[in-house]
Amino acid sequence: MLRSAEVGDAASIAAIYATHVEKGSASFDTVPRTVAETEQKIRDITEKGWPFLVATQAGDVVGYAYASQFRDRPAYGFACEDSIYVRADQVGQGIGSQLLAALIEQSTAFGFRQMIAVIGGGEPASVALHGKMGFEHAGRMRSVGRKFGRWLDSVYMQIALGEGDGSAPGREPDEGSREREER
């Protein structure tokens, strides 16, 4: 079952993320987030109206996904980056596909027009998942991370959401934000 994340899910989400940080190269973090940091992450994302989803089985969180603005500057306001992690014992069960499909739908409903996947370590399973969902290869940054004694690439993949760049959005980026940046 998929549902919106709640602050009470933070311990489960932090545990899933910790495994990926400590054993995998999908995240370039080297120290896992604390439960308190994860609680704040959930608040930050949901307060902006961006989607943050969890997948549950028998009441246990087995995966999560969220979208956040791709970069902080106002002109990026219509582009988001997805983050998706599945509990190690549940990988390959279709949970990632369910999460990503729902995340695409909710990100489109929010008004994002492009979704970017930044795939740490060029993880083959993540590249395959995003490709299956319609993402196209947008680039590769070679040897930009170092973890576990080896250099790691980041693979960029992208999918248009809704009308993509086929029409102008109903609003423009916040001009007041530009003034704040210039100060």
mmCIF file with all atom_site columns, C-alpha atoms in Angstrom:
data_model
loop_
_atom_site.group_PDB
_atom_site.id
_atom_site.type_symbol
_atom_site.label_atom_id
_atom_site.label_alt_id
_atom_site.label_comp_id
_atom_site.label_asym_id
_atom_site.label_entity_id
_atom_site.label_seq_id
_atom_site.pdbx_PDB_ins_code
_atom_site.Cartn_x
_atom_site.Cartn_y
_atom_site.Cartn_z
_atom_site.occupancy
_atom_site.B_iso_or_equiv
_atom_site.pdbx_formal_charge
_atom_site.auth_seq_id
_atom_site.auth_comp_id
_atom_site.auth_asym_id
_atom_site.auth_atom_id
_atom_site.pdbx_PDB_model_num
ATOM 1   C CA . MET A 1 1   ? 0.000  0.000  0.000   1.00 0.00 ? 1   MET A CA 1
ATOM 2   C CA . LEU A 1 2   ? 1.186  3.526  -0.781  1.00 0.00 ? 2   LEU A CA 1
ATOM 3   C CA . ARG A 1 3   ? 0.389  6.571  1.324   1.00 0.00 ? 3   ARG A CA 1
ATOM 4   C CA . SER A 1 4   ? 1.781  9.978  2.191   1.00 0.00 ? 4   SER A CA 1
ATOM 5   C CA . ALA A 1 5   ? 4.690  9.933  4.622   1.00 0.00 ? 5   ALA A CA 1
ATOM 6   C CA . GLU A 1 6   ? 4.151  11.103 8.169   1.00 0.00 ? 6   GLU A CA 1
ATOM 7   C CA . VAL A 1 7   ? 6.684  12.317 10.717  1.00 0.00 ? 7   VAL A CA 1
ATOM 8   C CA . GLY A 1 8   ? 6.011  9.078  12.619  1.00 0.00 ? 8   GLY A CA 1
ATOM 9   C CA . ASP A 1 9   ? 7.563  7.159  9.702   1.00 0.00 ? 9   ASP A CA 1
ATOM 10  C CA . ALA A 1 10  ? 10.954 8.806  10.253  1.00 0.00 ? 10  ALA A CA 1
ATOM 11  C CA . ALA A 1 11  ? 12.594 5.939  12.157  1.00 0.00 ? 11  ALA A CA 1
ATOM 12  C CA . SER A 1 12  ? 11.701 3.407  9.439   1.00 0.00 ? 12  SER A CA 1
ATOM 13  C CA . ILE A 1 13  ? 12.741 5.783  6.655   1.00 0.00 ? 13  ILE A CA 1
ATOM 14  C CA . ALA A 1 14  ? 16.024 6.563  8.427   1.00 0.00 ? 14  ALA A CA 1
ATOM 15  C CA . ALA A 1 15  ? 16.749 2.830  8.806   1.00 0.00 ? 15  ALA A CA 1
ATOM 16  C CA . ILE A 1 16  ? 16.129 2.168  5.101   1.00 0.00 ? 16  ILE A CA 1
ATOM 17  C CA . TYR A 1 17  ? 18.327 5.093  4.125   1.00 0.00 ? 17  TYR A CA 1
ATOM 18  C CA . ALA A 1 18  ? 21.081 4.058  6.573   1.00 0.00 ? 18  ALA A CA 1
ATOM 19  C CA . THR A 1 19  ? 21.460 0.698  4.826   1.00 0.00 ? 19  THR A CA 1
ATOM 20  C CA . HIS A 1 20  ? 21.845 2.414  1.450   1.00 0.00 ? 20  HIS A CA 1
ATOM 21  C CA . VAL A 1 21  ? 24.361 4.909  2.868   1.00 0.00 ? 21  VAL A CA 1
ATOM 22  C CA . GLU A 1 22  ? 26.436 2.283  4.684   1.00 0.00 ? 22  GLU A CA 1
ATOM 23  C CA . LYS A 1 23  ? 26.381 -0.469 2.048   1.00 0.00 ? 23  LYS A CA 1
ATOM 24  C CA . GLY A 1 24  ? 25.581 1.125  -1.306  1.00 0.00 ? 24  GLY A CA 1
ATOM 25  C CA . SER A 1 25  ? 26.678 3.852  -3.652  1.00 0.00 ? 25  SER A CA 1
ATOM 26  C CA . ALA A 1 26  ? 23.247 5.221  -4.616  1.00 0.00 ? 26  ALA A CA 1
ATOM 27  C CA . SER A 1 27  ? 23.653 7.899  -1.953  1.00 0.00 ? 27  SER A CA 1
ATOM 28  C CA . PHE A 1 28  ? 26.835 9.915  -1.749  1.00 0.00 ? 28  PHE A CA 1
ATOM 29  C CA . ASP A 1 29  ? 26.200 10.494 1.956   1.00 0.00 ? 29  ASP A CA 1
ATOM 30  C CA . THR A 1 30  ? 28.753 8.715  4.104   1.00 0.00 ? 30  THR A CA 1
ATOM 31  C CA . VAL A 1 31  ? 26.916 9.150  7.416   1.00 0.00 ? 31  VAL A CA 1
ATOM 32  C CA . PRO A 1 32  ? 23.218 8.250  7.614   1.00 0.00 ? 32  PRO A CA 1
ATOM 33  C CA . ARG A 1 33  ? 20.648 10.863 8.616   1.00 0.00 ? 33  ARG A CA 1
ATOM 34  C CA . THR A 1 34  ? 19.412 10.717 12.178  1.00 0.00 ? 34  THR A CA 1
ATOM 35  C CA . VAL A 1 35  ? 15.751 10.147 12.959  1.00 0.00 ? 35  VAL A CA 1
ATOM 36  C CA . ALA A 1 36  ? 15.459 13.845 13.923  1.00 0.00 ? 36  ALA A CA 1
ATOM 37  C CA . GLU A 1 37  ? 17.009 14.909 10.585  1.00 0.00 ? 37  GLU A CA 1
ATOM 38  C CA . THR A 1 38  ? 14.628 12.575 8.772   1.00 0.00 ? 38  THR A CA 1
ATOM 39  C CA . GLU A 1 39  ? 11.662 14.030 10.652  1.00 0.00 ? 39  GLU A CA 1
ATOM 40  C CA . GLN A 1 40  ? 12.761 17.488 9.509   1.00 0.00 ? 40  GLN A CA 1
ATOM 41  C CA . LYS A 1 41  ? 13.193 16.271 5.910   1.00 0.00 ? 41  LYS A CA 1
ATOM 42  C CA . ILE A 1 42  ? 9.610  14.967 5.921   1.00 0.00 ? 42  ILE A CA 1
ATOM 43  C CA . ARG A 1 43  ? 8.352  18.286 7.320   1.00 0.00 ? 43  ARG A CA 1
ATOM 44  C CA . ASP A 1 44  ? 10.369 20.377 4.847   1.00 0.00 ? 44  ASP A CA 1
ATOM 45  C CA . ILE A 1 45  ? 9.084  18.484 1.827   1.00 0.00 ? 45  ILE A CA 1
ATOM 46  C CA . THR A 1 46  ? 5.459  18.129 2.855   1.00 0.00 ? 46  THR A CA 1
ATOM 47  C CA . GLU A 1 47  ? 5.160  21.764 4.016   1.00 0.00 ? 47  GLU A CA 1
ATOM 48  C CA . LYS A 1 48  ? 6.012  22.842 0.454   1.00 0.00 ? 48  LYS A CA 1
ATOM 49  C CA . GLY A 1 49  ? 3.288  20.569 -0.906  1.00 0.00 ? 49  GLY A CA 1
ATOM 50  C CA . TRP A 1 50  ? 5.792  18.291 -2.615  1.00 0.00 ? 50  TRP A CA 1
ATOM 51  C CA . PRO A 1 51  ? 5.031  14.561 -2.585  1.00 0.00 ? 51  PRO A CA 1
ATOM 52  C CA . PHE A 1 52  ? 6.659  12.278 -0.014  1.00 0.00 ? 52  PHE A CA 1
ATOM 53  C CA . LEU A 1 53  ? 5.341  8.717  -0.202  1.00 0.00 ? 53  LEU A CA 1
ATOM 54  C CA . VAL A 1 54  ? 5.882  5.499  1.701   1.00 0.00 ? 54  VAL A CA 1
ATOM 55  C CA . ALA A 1 55  ? 5.147  1.936  0.682   1.00 0.00 ? 55  ALA A CA 1
ATOM 56  C CA . THR A 1 56  ? 3.911  -0.299 3.484   1.00 0.00 ? 56  THR A CA 1
ATOM 57  C CA . GLN A 1 57  ? 3.368  -4.006 3.967   1.00 0.00 ? 57  GLN A CA 1
ATOM 58  C CA . ALA A 1 58  ? 1.530  -5.224 7.061   1.00 0.00 ? 58  ALA A CA 1
ATOM 59  C CA . GLY A 1 59  ? 1.976  -1.756 8.529   1.00 0.00 ? 59  GLY A CA 1
ATOM 60  C CA . ASP A 1 60  ? 5.770  -1.685 8.043   1.00 0.00 ? 60  ASP A CA 1
ATOM 61  C CA . VAL A 1 61  ? 7.427  0.928  5.829   1.00 0.00 ? 61  VAL A CA 1
ATOM 62  C CA . VAL A 1 62  ? 9.306  -0.978 3.111   1.00 0.00 ? 62  VAL A CA 1
ATOM 63  C CA . GLY A 1 63  ? 10.191 1.890  0.796   1.00 0.00 ? 63  GLY A CA 1
ATOM 64  C CA . TYR A 1 64  ? 9.828  5.597  0.266   1.00 0.00 ? 64  TYR A CA 1
ATOM 65  C CA . ALA A 1 65  ? 10.093 8.221  -2.430  1.00 0.00 ? 65  ALA A CA 1
ATOM 66  C CA . TYR A 1 66  ? 9.908  11.986 -2.554  1.00 0.00 ? 66  TYR A CA 1
ATOM 67  C CA . ALA A 1 67  ? 10.304 14.840 -4.994  1.00 0.00 ? 67  ALA A CA 1
ATOM 68  C CA . SER A 1 68  ? 12.001 18.119 -4.234  1.00 0.00 ? 68  SER A CA 1
ATOM 69  C CA . GLN A 1 69  ? 12.846 21.107 -6.376  1.00 0.00 ? 69  GLN A CA 1
ATOM 70  C CA . PHE A 1 70  ? 15.879 20.230 -8.515  1.00 0.00 ? 70  PHE A CA 1
ATOM 71  C CA . ARG A 1 71  ? 17.863 23.315 -7.469  1.00 0.00 ? 71  ARG A CA 1
ATOM 72  C CA . ASP A 1 72  ? 17.062 26.172 -5.075  1.00 0.00 ? 72  ASP A CA 1
ATOM 73  C CA . ARG A 1 73  ? 17.024 29.063 -7.544  1.00 0.00 ? 73  ARG A CA 1
ATOM 74  C CA . PRO A 1 74  ? 13.581 30.310 -8.639  1.00 0.00 ? 74  PRO A CA 1
ATOM 75  C CA . ALA A 1 75  ? 13.902 29.465 -12.338 1.00 0.00 ? 75  ALA A CA 1
ATOM 76  C CA . TYR A 1 76  ? 14.186 25.772 -11.371 1.00 0.00 ? 76  TYR A CA 1
ATOM 77  C CA . GLY A 1 77  ? 10.729 25.964 -9.774  1.00 0.00 ? 77  GLY A CA 1
ATOM 78  C CA . PHE A 1 78  ? 9.190  23.630 -12.359 1.00 0.00 ? 78  PHE A CA 1
ATOM 79  C CA . ALA A 1 79  ? 11.887 20.931 -12.208 1.00 0.00 ? 79  ALA A CA 1
ATOM 80  C CA . CYS A 1 80  ? 12.089 18.353 -9.453  1.00 0.00 ? 80  CYS A CA 1
ATOM 81  C CA . GLU A 1 81  ? 14.508 15.609 -8.468  1.00 0.00 ? 81  GLU A CA 1
ATOM 82  C CA . ASP A 1 82  ? 13.217 12.258 -7.316  1.00 0.00 ? 82  ASP A CA 1
ATOM 83  C CA . SER A 1 83  ? 14.649 10.216 -4.476  1.00 0.00 ? 83  SER A CA 1
ATOM 84  C CA . ILE A 1 84  ? 13.585 6.615  -4.029  1.00 0.00 ? 84  ILE A CA 1
ATOM 85  C CA . TYR A 1 85  ? 14.800 3.926  -1.658  1.00 0.00 ? 85  TYR A CA 1
ATOM 86  C CA . VAL A 1 86  ? 13.485 0.425  -0.956  1.00 0.00 ? 86  VAL A CA 1
ATOM 87  C CA . ARG A 1 87  ? 14.288 -1.713 2.075   1.00 0.00 ? 87  ARG A CA 1
ATOM 88  C CA . ALA A 1 88  ? 17.060 -4.173 1.171   1.00 0.00 ? 88  ALA A CA 1
ATOM 89  C CA . ASP A 1 89  ? 14.941 -7.290 1.729   1.00 0.00 ? 89  ASP A CA 1
ATOM 90  C CA . GLN A 1 90  ? 12.206 -5.912 -0.558  1.00 0.00 ? 90  GLN A CA 1
ATOM 91  C CA . VAL A 1 91  ? 14.303 -4.936 -3.591  1.00 0.00 ? 91  VAL A CA 1
ATOM 92  C CA . GLY A 1 92  ? 13.064 -6.506 -6.831  1.00 0.00 ? 92  GLY A CA 1
ATOM 93  C CA . GLN A 1 93  ? 9.466  -6.890 -5.637  1.00 0.00 ? 93  GLN A CA 1
ATOM 94  C CA . GLY A 1 94  ? 7.996  -4.030 -7.718  1.00 0.00 ? 94  GLY A CA 1
ATOM 95  C CA . ILE A 1 95  ? 7.866  -1.553 -4.824  1.00 0.00 ? 95  ILE A CA 1
ATOM 96  C CA . GLY A 1 96  ? 10.187 0.902  -6.566  1.00 0.00 ? 96  GLY A CA 1
ATOM 97  C CA . SER A 1 97  ? 8.000  0.875  -9.683  1.00 0.00 ? 97  SER A CA 1
ATOM 98  C CA . GLN A 1 98  ? 4.861  1.543  -7.644  1.00 0.00 ? 98  GLN A CA 1
ATOM 99  C CA . LEU A 1 99  ? 6.517  4.365  -5.720  1.00 0.00 ? 99  LEU A CA 1
ATOM 100 C CA . LEU A 1 100 ? 7.995  6.001  -8.807  1.00 0.00 ? 100 LEU A CA 1
ATOM 101 C CA . ALA A 1 101 ? 4.725  5.807  -10.781 1.00 0.00 ? 101 ALA A CA 1
ATOM 102 C CA . ALA A 1 102 ? 2.828  7.467  -7.916  1.00 0.00 ? 102 ALA A CA 1
ATOM 103 C CA . LEU A 1 103 ? 5.594  10.029 -7.424  1.00 0.00 ? 103 LEU A CA 1
ATOM 104 C CA . ILE A 1 104 ? 5.448  10.997 -11.106 1.00 0.00 ? 104 ILE A CA 1
ATOM 105 C CA . GLU A 1 105 ? 1.666  11.366 -10.881 1.00 0.00 ? 105 GLU A CA 1
ATOM 106 C CA . GLN A 1 106 ? 1.766  13.496 -7.726  1.00 0.00 ? 106 GLN A CA 1
ATOM 107 C CA . SER A 1 107 ? 4.683  15.625 -8.953  1.00 0.00 ? 107 SER A CA 1
ATOM 108 C CA . THR A 1 108 ? 2.740  16.343 -12.137 1.00 0.00 ? 108 THR A CA 1
ATOM 109 C CA . ALA A 1 109 ? -0.327 17.290 -10.093 1.00 0.00 ? 109 ALA A CA 1
ATOM 110 C CA . PHE A 1 110 ? 1.836  19.656 -8.020  1.00 0.00 ? 110 PHE A CA 1
ATOM 111 C CA . GLY A 1 111 ? 2.875  21.458 -11.200 1.00 0.00 ? 111 GLY A CA 1
ATOM 112 C CA . PHE A 1 112 ? 6.384  20.219 -11.795 1.00 0.00 ? 112 PHE A CA 1
ATOM 113 C CA . ARG A 1 113 ? 7.119  19.940 -15.536 1.00 0.00 ? 113 ARG A CA 1
ATOM 114 C CA . GLN A 1 114 ? 10.380 17.953 -15.498 1.00 0.00 ? 114 GLN A CA 1
ATOM 115 C CA . MET A 1 115 ? 11.679 15.242 -13.180 1.00 0.00 ? 115 MET A CA 1
ATOM 116 C CA . ILE A 1 116 ? 15.394 14.564 -12.901 1.00 0.00 ? 116 ILE A CA 1
ATOM 117 C CA . ALA A 1 117 ? 16.903 11.403 -11.484 1.00 0.00 ? 117 ALA A CA 1
ATOM 118 C CA . VAL A 1 118 ? 20.440 11.843 -10.169 1.00 0.00 ? 118 VAL A CA 1
ATOM 119 C CA . ILE A 1 119 ? 21.593 8.258  -9.799  1.00 0.00 ? 119 ILE A CA 1
ATOM 120 C CA . GLY A 1 120 ? 24.615 7.964  -7.542  1.00 0.00 ? 120 GLY A CA 1
ATOM 121 C CA . GLY A 1 121 ? 27.128 5.359  -8.555  1.00 0.00 ? 121 GLY A CA 1
ATOM 122 C CA . GLY A 1 122 ? 25.200 4.832  -11.787 1.00 0.00 ? 122 GLY A CA 1
ATOM 123 C CA . GLU A 1 123 ? 23.392 2.028  -9.933  1.00 0.00 ? 123 GLU A CA 1
ATOM 124 C CA . PRO A 1 124 ? 22.175 -0.380 -12.654 1.00 0.00 ? 124 PRO A CA 1
ATOM 125 C CA . ALA A 1 125 ? 18.906 -1.249 -10.872 1.00 0.00 ? 125 ALA A CA 1
ATOM 126 C CA . SER A 1 126 ? 18.000 2.430  -10.504 1.00 0.00 ? 126 SER A CA 1
ATOM 127 C CA . VAL A 1 127 ? 18.929 3.185  -14.115 1.00 0.00 ? 127 VAL A CA 1
ATOM 128 C CA . ALA A 1 128 ? 16.742 0.241  -15.210 1.00 0.00 ? 128 ALA A CA 1
ATOM 129 C CA . LEU A 1 129 ? 13.822 1.352  -13.016 1.00 0.00 ? 129 LEU A CA 1
ATOM 130 C CA . HIS A 1 130 ? 13.906 4.900  -14.332 1.00 0.00 ? 130 HIS A CA 1
ATOM 131 C CA . GLY A 1 131 ? 14.264 3.692  -17.923 1.00 0.00 ? 131 GLY A CA 1
ATOM 132 C CA . LYS A 1 132 ? 11.259 1.387  -17.473 1.00 0.00 ? 132 LYS A CA 1
ATOM 133 C CA . MET A 1 133 ? 9.229  4.384  -16.272 1.00 0.00 ? 133 MET A CA 1
ATOM 134 C CA . GLY A 1 134 ? 10.091 6.436  -19.378 1.00 0.00 ? 134 GLY A CA 1
ATOM 135 C CA . PHE A 1 135 ? 13.101 8.442  -18.210 1.00 0.00 ? 135 PHE A CA 1
ATOM 136 C CA . GLU A 1 136 ? 15.758 9.127  -20.827 1.00 0.00 ? 136 GLU A CA 1
ATOM 137 C CA . HIS A 1 137 ? 19.488 9.344  -20.298 1.00 0.00 ? 137 HIS A CA 1
ATOM 138 C CA . ALA A 1 138 ? 20.463 13.015 -19.875 1.00 0.00 ? 138 ALA A CA 1
ATOM 139 C CA . GLY A 1 139 ? 24.127 12.740 -18.955 1.00 0.00 ? 139 GLY A CA 1
ATOM 140 C CA . ARG A 1 140 ? 26.864 11.209 -16.842 1.00 0.00 ? 140 ARG A CA 1
ATOM 141 C CA . MET A 1 141 ? 29.276 12.961 -14.540 1.00 0.00 ? 141 MET A CA 1
ATOM 142 C CA . ARG A 1 142 ? 32.337 10.773 -14.223 1.00 0.00 ? 142 ARG A CA 1
ATOM 143 C CA . SER A 1 143 ? 34.175 10.177 -10.965 1.00 0.00 ? 143 SER A CA 1
ATOM 144 C CA . VAL A 1 144 ? 32.390 12.966 -9.046  1.00 0.00 ? 144 VAL A CA 1
ATOM 145 C CA . GLY A 1 145 ? 32.058 10.946 -5.846  1.00 0.00 ? 145 GLY A CA 1
ATOM 146 C CA . ARG A 1 146 ? 34.361 8.767  -3.833  1.00 0.00 ? 146 ARG A CA 1
ATOM 147 C CA . LYS A 1 147 ? 33.093 6.101  -1.493  1.00 0.00 ? 147 LYS A CA 1
ATOM 148 C CA . PHE A 1 148 ? 34.295 2.675  -0.387  1.00 0.00 ? 148 PHE A CA 1
ATOM 149 C CA . GLY A 1 149 ? 37.733 3.377  -1.849  1.00 0.00 ? 149 GLY A CA 1
ATOM 150 C CA . ARG A 1 150 ? 36.512 3.896  -5.414  1.00 0.00 ? 150 ARG A CA 1
ATOM 151 C CA . TRP A 1 151 ? 35.429 6.686  -7.722  1.00 0.00 ? 151 TRP A CA 1
ATOM 152 C CA . LEU A 1 152 ? 31.727 6.899  -8.510  1.00 0.00 ? 152 LEU A CA 1
ATOM 153 C CA . ASP A 1 153 ? 29.799 8.425  -11.401 1.00 0.00 ? 153 ASP A CA 1
ATOM 154 C CA . SER A 1 154 ? 26.434 10.149 -11.241 1.00 0.00 ? 154 SER A CA 1
ATOM 155 C CA . VAL A 1 155 ? 23.984 9.313  -14.019 1.00 0.00 ? 155 VAL A CA 1
ATOM 156 C CA . TYR A 1 156 ? 21.325 11.867 -14.902 1.00 0.00 ? 156 TYR A CA 1
ATOM 157 C CA . MET A 1 157 ? 18.003 10.759 -16.347 1.00 0.00 ? 157 MET A CA 1
ATOM 158 C CA . GLN A 1 158 ? 14.982 12.934 -17.129 1.00 0.00 ? 158 GLN A CA 1
ATOM 159 C CA . ILE A 1 159 ? 11.278 12.690 -17.914 1.00 0.00 ? 159 ILE A CA 1
ATOM 160 C CA . ALA A 1 160 ? 8.818  15.398 -18.912 1.00 0.00 ? 160 ALA A CA 1
ATOM 161 C CA . LEU A 1 161 ? 5.799  15.681 -16.628 1.00 0.00 ? 161 LEU A CA 1
ATOM 162 C CA . GLY A 1 162 ? 2.378  16.684 -17.886 1.00 0.00 ? 162 GLY A CA 1
ATOM 163 C CA . GLU A 1 163 ? 2.794  19.150 -20.738 1.00 0.00 ? 163 GLU A CA 1
ATOM 164 C CA . GLY A 1 164 ? 6.539  19.374 -20.088 1.00 0.00 ? 164 GLY A CA 1
ATOM 165 C CA . ASP A 1 165 ? 7.885  22.364 -21.989 1.00 0.00 ? 165 ASP A CA 1
ATOM 166 C CA . GLY A 1 166 ? 5.010  22.222 -24.500 1.00 0.00 ? 166 GLY A CA 1
ATOM 167 C CA . SER A 1 167 ? 3.304  25.192 -22.870 1.00 0.00 ? 167 SER A CA 1
ATOM 168 C CA . ALA A 1 168 ? 4.043  27.992 -20.453 1.00 0.00 ? 168 ALA A CA 1
ATOM 169 C CA . PRO A 1 169 ? 3.107  27.338 -16.820 1.00 0.00 ? 169 PRO A CA 1
ATOM 170 C CA . GLY A 1 170 ? 0.238  29.209 -15.231 1.00 0.00 ? 170 GLY A CA 1
ATOM 171 C CA . ARG A 1 171 ? 2.684  31.106 -13.026 1.00 0.00 ? 171 ARG A CA 1
ATOM 172 C CA . GLU A 1 172 ? 6.227  32.382 -13.343 1.00 0.00 ? 172 GLU A CA 1
ATOM 173 C CA . PRO A 1 173 ? 9.046  31.860 -10.865 1.00 0.00 ? 173 PRO A CA 1
ATOM 174 C CA . ASP A 1 174 ? 8.924  34.094 -7.792  1.00 0.00 ? 174 ASP A CA 1
ATOM 175 C CA . GLU A 1 175 ? 10.656 37.337 -8.801  1.00 0.00 ? 175 GLU A CA 1
ATOM 176 C CA . GLY A 1 176 ? 11.056 38.269 -5.125  1.00 0.00 ? 176 GLY A CA 1
ATOM 177 C CA . SER A 1 177 ? 13.349 35.284 -4.723  1.00 0.00 ? 177 SER A CA 1
ATOM 178 C CA . ARG A 1 178 ? 15.704 36.735 -7.342  1.00 0.00 ? 178 ARG A CA 1
ATOM 179 C CA . GLU A 1 179 ? 15.966 39.956 -5.353  1.00 0.00 ? 179 GLU A CA 1
ATOM 180 C CA . ARG A 1 180 ? 16.818 37.958 -2.223  1.00 0.00 ? 180 ARG A CA 1
ATOM 181 C CA . GLU A 1 181 ? 19.539 36.082 -4.121  1.00 0.00 ? 181 GLU A CA 1
ATOM 182 C CA . GLU A 1 182 ? 21.170 39.317 -5.257  1.00 0.00 ? 182 GLU A CA 1
ATOM 183 C CA . ARG A 1 183 ? 21.519 40.648 -1.693  1.00 0.00 ? 183 ARG A CA 1
#
